[in-house]
PDB file of C-alpha atoms in Angstrom:
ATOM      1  CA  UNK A 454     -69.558 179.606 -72.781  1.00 39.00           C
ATOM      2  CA  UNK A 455     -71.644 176.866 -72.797  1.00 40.00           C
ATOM      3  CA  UNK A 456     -74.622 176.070 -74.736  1.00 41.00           C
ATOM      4  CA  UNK A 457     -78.053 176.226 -72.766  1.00 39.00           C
ATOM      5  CA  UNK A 458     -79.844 172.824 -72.145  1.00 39.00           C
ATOM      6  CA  UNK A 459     -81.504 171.366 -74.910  1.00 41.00           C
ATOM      7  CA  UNK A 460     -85.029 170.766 -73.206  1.00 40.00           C
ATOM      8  CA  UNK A 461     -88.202 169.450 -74.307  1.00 41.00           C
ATOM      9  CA  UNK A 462     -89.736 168.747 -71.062  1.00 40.00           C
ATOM     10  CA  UNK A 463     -89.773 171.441 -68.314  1.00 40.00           C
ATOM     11  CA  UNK A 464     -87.548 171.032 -65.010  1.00 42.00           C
ATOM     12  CA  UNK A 465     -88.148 173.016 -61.711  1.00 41.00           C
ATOM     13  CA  UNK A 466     -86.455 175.638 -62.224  1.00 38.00           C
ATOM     14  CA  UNK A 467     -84.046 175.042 -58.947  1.00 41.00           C
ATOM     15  CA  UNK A 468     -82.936 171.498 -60.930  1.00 42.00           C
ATOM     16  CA  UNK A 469     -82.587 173.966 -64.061  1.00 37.00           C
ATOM     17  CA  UNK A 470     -79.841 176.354 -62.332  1.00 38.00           C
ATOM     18  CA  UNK A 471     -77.896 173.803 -60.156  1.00 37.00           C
ATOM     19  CA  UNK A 472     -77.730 171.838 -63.184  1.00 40.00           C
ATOM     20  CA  UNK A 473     -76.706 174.793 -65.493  1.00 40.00           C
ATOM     21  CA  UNK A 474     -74.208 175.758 -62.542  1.00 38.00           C
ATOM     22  CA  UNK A 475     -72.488 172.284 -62.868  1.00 39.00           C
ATOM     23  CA  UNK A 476     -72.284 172.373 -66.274  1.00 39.00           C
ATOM     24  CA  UNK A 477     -70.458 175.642 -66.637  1.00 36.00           C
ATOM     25  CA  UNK A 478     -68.134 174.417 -63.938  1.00 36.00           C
ATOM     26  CA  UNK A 479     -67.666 171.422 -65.521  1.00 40.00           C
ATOM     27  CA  UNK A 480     -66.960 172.203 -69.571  1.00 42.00           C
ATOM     28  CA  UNK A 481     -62.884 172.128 -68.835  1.00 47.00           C
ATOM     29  CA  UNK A 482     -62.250 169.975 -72.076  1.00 58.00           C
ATOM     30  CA  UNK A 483     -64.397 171.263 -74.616  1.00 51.00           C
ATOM     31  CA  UNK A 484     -62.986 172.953 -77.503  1.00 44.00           C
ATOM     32  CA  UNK A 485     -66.318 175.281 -77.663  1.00 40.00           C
ATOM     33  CA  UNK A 486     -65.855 174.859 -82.186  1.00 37.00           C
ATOM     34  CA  UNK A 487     -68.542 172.495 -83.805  1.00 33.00           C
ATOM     35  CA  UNK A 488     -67.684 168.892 -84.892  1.00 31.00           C
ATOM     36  CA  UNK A 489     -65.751 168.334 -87.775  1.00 27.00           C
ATOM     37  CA  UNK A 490     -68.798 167.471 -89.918  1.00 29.00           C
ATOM     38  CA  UNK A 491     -72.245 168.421 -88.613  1.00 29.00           C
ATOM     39  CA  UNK A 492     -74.232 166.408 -90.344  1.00 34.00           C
ATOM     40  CA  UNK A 493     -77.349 169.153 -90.548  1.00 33.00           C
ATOM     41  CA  UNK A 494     -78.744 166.990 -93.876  1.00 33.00           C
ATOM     42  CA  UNK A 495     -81.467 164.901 -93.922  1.00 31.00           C
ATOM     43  CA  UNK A 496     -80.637 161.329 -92.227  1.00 32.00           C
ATOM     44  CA  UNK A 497     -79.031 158.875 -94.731  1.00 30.00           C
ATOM     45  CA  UNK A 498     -81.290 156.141 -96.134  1.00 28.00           C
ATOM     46  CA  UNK A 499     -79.817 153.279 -93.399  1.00 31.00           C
ATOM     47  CA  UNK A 500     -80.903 155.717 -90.639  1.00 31.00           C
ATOM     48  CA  UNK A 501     -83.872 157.274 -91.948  1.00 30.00           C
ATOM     49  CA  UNK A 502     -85.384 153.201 -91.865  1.00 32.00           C
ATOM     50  CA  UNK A 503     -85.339 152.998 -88.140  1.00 38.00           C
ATOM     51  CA  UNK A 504     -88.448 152.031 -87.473  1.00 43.00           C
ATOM     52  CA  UNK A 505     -90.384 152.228 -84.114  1.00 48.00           C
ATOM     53  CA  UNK A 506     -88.966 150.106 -80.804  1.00 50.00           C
ATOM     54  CA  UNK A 507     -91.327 147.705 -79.471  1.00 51.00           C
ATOM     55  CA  UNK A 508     -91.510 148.578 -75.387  1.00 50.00           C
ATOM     56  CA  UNK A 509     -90.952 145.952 -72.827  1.00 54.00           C
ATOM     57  CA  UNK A 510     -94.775 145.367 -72.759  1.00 57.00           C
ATOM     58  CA  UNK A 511     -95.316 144.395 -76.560  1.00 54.00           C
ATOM     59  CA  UNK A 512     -96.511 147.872 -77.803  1.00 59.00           C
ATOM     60  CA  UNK A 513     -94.340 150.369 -80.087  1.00 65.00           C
ATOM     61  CA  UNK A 514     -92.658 153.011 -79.017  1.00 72.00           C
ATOM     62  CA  UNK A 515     -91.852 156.863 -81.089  1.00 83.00           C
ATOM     63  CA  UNK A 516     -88.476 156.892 -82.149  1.00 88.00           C
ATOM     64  CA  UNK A 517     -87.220 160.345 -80.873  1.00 89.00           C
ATOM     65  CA  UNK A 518     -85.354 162.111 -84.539  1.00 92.00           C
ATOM     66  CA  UNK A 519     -82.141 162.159 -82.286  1.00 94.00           C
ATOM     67  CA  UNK A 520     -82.430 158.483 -82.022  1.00 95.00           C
ATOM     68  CA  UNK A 521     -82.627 158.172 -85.975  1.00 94.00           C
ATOM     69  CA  UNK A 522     -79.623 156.779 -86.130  1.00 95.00           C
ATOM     70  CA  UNK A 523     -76.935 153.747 -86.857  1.00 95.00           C
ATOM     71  CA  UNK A 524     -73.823 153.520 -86.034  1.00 96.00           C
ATOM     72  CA  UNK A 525     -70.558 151.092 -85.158  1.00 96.00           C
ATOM     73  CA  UNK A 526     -69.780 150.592 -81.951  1.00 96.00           C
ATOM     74  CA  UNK A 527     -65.560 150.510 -80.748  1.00 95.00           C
ATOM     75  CA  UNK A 528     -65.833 146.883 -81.003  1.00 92.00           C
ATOM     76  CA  UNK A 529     -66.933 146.697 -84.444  1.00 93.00           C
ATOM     77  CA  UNK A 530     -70.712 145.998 -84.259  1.00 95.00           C
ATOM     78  CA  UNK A 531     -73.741 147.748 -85.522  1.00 96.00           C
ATOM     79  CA  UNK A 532     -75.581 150.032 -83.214  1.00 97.00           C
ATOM     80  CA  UNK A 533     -78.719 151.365 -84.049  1.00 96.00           C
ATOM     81  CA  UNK A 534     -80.402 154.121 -82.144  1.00 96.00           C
ATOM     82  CA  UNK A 535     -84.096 153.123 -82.893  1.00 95.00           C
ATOM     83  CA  UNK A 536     -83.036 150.332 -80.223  1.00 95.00           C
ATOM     84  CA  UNK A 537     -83.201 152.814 -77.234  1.00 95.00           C
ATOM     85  CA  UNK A 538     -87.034 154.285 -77.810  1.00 94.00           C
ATOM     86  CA  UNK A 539     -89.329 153.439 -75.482  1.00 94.00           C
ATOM     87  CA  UNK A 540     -86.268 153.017 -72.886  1.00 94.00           C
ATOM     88  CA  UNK A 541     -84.412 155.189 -70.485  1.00 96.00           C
ATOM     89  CA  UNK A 542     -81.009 156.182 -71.544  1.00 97.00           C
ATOM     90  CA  UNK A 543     -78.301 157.667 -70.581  1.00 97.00           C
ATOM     91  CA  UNK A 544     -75.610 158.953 -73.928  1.00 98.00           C
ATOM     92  CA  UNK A 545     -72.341 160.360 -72.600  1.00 97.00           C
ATOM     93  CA  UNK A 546     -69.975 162.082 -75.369  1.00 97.00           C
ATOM     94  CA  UNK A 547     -66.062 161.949 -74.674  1.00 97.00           C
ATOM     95  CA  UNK A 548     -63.433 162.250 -76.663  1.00 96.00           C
ATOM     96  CA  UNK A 549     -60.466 159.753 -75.533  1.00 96.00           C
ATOM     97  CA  UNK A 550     -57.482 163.169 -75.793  1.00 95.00           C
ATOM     98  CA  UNK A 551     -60.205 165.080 -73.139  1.00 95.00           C
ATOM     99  CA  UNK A 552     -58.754 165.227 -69.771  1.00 94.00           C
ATOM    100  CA  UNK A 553     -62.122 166.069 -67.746  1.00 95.00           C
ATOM    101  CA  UNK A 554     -63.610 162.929 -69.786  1.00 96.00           C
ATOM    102  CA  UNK A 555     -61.052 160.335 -68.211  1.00 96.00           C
ATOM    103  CA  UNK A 556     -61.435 161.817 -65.034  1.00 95.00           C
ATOM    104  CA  UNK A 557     -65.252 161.235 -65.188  1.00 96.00           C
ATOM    105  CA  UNK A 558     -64.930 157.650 -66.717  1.00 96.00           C
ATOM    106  CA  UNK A 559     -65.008 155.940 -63.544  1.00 95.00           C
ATOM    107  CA  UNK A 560     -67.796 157.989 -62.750  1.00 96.00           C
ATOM    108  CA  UNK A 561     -69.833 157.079 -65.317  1.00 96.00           C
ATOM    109  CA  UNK A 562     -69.136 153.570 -65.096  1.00 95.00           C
ATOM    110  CA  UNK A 563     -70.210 153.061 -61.170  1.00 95.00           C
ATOM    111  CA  UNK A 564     -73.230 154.669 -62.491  1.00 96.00           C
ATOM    112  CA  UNK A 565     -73.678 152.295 -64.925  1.00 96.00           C
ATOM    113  CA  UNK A 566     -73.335 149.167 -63.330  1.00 95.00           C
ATOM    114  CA  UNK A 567     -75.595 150.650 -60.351  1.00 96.00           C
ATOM    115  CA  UNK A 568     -78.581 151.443 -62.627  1.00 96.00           C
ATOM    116  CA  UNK A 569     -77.792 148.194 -64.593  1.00 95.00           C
ATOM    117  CA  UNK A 570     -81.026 146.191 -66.230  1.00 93.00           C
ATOM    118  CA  UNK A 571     -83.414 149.633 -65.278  1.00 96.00           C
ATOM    119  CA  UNK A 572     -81.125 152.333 -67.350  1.00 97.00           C
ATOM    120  CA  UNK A 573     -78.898 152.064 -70.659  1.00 97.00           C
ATOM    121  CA  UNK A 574     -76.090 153.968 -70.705  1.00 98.00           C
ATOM    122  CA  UNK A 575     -74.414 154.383 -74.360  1.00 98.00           C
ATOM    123  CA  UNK A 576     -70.784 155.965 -74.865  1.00 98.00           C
ATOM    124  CA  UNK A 577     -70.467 158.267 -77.972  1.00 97.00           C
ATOM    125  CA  UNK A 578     -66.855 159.069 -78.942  1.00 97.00           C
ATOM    126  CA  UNK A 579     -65.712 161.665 -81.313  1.00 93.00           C
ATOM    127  CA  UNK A 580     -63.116 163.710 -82.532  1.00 85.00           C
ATOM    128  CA  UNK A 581     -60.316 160.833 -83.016  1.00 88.00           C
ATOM    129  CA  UNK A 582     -59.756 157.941 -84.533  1.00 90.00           C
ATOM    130  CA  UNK A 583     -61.292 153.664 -83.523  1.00 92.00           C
ATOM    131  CA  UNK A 584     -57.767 152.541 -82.045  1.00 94.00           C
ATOM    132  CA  UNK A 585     -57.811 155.701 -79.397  1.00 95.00           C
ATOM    133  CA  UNK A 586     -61.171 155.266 -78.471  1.00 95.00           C
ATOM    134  CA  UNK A 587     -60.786 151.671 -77.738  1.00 95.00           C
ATOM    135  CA  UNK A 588     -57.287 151.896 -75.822  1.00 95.00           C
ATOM    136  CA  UNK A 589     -59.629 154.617 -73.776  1.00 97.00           C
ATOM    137  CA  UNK A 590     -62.496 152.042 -73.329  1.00 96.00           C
ATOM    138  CA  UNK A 591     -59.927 149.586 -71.985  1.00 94.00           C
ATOM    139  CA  UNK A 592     -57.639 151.744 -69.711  1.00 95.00           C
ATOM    140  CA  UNK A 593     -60.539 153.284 -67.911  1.00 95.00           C
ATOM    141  CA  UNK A 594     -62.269 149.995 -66.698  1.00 92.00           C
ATOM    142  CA  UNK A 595     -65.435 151.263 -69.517  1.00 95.00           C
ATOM    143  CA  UNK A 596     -66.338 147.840 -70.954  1.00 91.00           C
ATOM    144  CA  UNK A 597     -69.723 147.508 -69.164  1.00 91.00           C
ATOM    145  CA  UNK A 598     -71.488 149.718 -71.904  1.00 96.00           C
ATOM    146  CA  UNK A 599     -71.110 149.989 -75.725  1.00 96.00           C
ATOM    147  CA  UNK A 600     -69.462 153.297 -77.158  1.00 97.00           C
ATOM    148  CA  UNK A 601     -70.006 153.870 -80.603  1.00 97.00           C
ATOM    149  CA  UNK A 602     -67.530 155.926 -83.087  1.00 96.00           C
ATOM    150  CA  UNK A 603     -68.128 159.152 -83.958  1.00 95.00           C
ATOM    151  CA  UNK A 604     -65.323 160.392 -86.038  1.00 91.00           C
ATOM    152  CA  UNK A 605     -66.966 162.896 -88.086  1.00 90.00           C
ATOM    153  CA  UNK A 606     -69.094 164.344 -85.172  1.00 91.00           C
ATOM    154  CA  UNK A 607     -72.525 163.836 -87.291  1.00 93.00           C
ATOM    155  CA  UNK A 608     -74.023 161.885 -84.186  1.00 94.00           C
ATOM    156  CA  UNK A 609     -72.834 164.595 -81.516  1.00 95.00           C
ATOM    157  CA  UNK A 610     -74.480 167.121 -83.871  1.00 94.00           C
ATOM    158  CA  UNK A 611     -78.187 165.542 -83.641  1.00 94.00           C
ATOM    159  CA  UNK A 612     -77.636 165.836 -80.052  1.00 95.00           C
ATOM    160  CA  UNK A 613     -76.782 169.186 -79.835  1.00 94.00           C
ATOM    161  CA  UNK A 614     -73.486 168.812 -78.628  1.00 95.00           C
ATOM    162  CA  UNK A 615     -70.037 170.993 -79.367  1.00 92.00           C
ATOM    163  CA  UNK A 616     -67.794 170.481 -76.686  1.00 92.00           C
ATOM    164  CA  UNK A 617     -67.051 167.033 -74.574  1.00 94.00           C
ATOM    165  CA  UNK A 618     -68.147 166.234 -72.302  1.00 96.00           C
ATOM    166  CA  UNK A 619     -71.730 166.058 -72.160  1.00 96.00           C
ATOM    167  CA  UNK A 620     -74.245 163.790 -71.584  1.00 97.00           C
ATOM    168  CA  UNK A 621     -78.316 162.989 -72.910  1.00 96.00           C
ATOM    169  CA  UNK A 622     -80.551 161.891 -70.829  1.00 96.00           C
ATOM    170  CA  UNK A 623     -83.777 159.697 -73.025  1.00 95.00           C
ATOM    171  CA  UNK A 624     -86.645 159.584 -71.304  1.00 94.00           C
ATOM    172  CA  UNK A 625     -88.691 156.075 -71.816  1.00 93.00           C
ATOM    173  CA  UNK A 626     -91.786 158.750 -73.420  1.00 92.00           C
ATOM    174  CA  UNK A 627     -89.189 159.947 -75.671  1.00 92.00           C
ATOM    175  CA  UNK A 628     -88.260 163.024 -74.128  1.00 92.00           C
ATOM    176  CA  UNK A 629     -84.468 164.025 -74.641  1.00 94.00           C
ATOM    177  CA  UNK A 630     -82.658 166.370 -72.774  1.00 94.00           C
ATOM    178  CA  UNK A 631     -78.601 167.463 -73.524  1.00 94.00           C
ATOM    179  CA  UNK A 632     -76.906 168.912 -70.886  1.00 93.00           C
ATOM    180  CA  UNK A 633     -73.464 170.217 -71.696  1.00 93.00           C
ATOM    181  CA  UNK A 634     -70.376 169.754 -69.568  1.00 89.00           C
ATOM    182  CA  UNK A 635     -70.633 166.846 -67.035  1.00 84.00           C
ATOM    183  CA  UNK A 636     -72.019 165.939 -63.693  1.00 89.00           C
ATOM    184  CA  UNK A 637     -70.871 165.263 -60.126  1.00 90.00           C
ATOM    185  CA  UNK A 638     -71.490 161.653 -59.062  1.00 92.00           C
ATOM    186  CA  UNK A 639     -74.701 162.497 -56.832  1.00 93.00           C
ATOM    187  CA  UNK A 640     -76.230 164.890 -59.688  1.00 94.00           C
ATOM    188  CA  UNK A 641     -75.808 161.910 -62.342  1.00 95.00           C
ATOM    189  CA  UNK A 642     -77.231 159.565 -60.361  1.00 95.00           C
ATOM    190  CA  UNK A 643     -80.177 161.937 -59.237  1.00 94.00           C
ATOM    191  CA  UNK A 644     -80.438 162.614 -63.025  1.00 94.00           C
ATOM    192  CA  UNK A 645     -80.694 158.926 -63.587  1.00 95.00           C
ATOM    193  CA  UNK A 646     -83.110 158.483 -60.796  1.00 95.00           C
ATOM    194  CA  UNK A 647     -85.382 161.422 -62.484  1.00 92.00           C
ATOM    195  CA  UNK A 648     -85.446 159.283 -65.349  1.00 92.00           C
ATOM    196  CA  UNK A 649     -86.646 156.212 -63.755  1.00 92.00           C
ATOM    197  CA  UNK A 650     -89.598 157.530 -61.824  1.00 89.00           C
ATOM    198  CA  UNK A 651     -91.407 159.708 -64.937  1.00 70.00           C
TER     199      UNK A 651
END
């Protein structure tokens, strides 16, 4: 089963059950076991320096911890985390062996160029190696967004995430909110739209 949302802002609770409801319908590809290394330590030294994100009007913005991060991206470039505070965000975690994640890729990509310029959505892939996550990138038309690697699961593990898929939704006040399993088309872009009028 499922883990319950991990919440730090409250929802109505009508959003709170459909959502829920989707999510347990949804979790088809999750192996329900915890990443292969959960990274529960204190941040390394290269993530702990993330310092705060200036906001699109010139003034700083609180990193969120779960944003505490760097990481490489499938294309080989440096990603850090830090970069999202202060914006909204969208994280969706796949794996590229997960079924219920390719069927959602296209999905998640409409999405993505529809919200384009107001929302930032960020792939996080784990639980393989870089040359499967990029032939997944490729064959499902995902290019629009960066996807960072996630081999030894430390990145799903700040997020509270066991199973794929699942997404995050960051708040631009630095509110983040996991929900496990994934989301029909209209509930991700309602989710999206929540985020954009906070």
């Amino acid at each position: 089963m499922p883990a319950p949302f991990v919440r730090r802002s409250p929802l109505p609770p009508a959003a709170v059950a459909v959502l829920a409801a989707t999510a347990l319908l949804a979790t088809g590809c999750g192996s329900g076991g915890s990443p292969r290394s959960a990274g529960s330590g204190p941040p390394s030294a290269a993530t702990a320096s993330a310092g705060p994100a200036a906001r699109p009007g010139g003034t700083a913005a609180k990193v969120p911890e779960e944003l505490n991060f760097t990481a490489a991206t499938v294309n080989g470039k440096d990603f850090r985390g830090a970069t999202l505070a202060g914006k909204d965000a969208v994280l969706w975690f796949w794996a590229p062996w997960c079924g219920v994640c390719r069927a959602e890729a296209p999905t998640i990509a409409r999405t993505a160029a529809k919200w384009h310029g107001k929302v930032t959505f960020v792939g996080i892939a784990g639980r393989a190696g870089a040359a499967d996550m990029r032939r997944f990138v490729t064959d499902t038309g995902l290019k629009g967004m960066p996807h960072l690697i996630d081999e030894d699961g430390s990145l799903w593990a700040g997020f509270g995430v066991t199973a794929q898929p699942a997404l995050a939704f960051v708040d631009d006040d630095g509110t983040v909110d996991t929900v496990p399993g994934g989301l029909g088309a209209t509930m991700l872009d309602d989710e999206v739209e929540r985020l954009t009028l906070k």
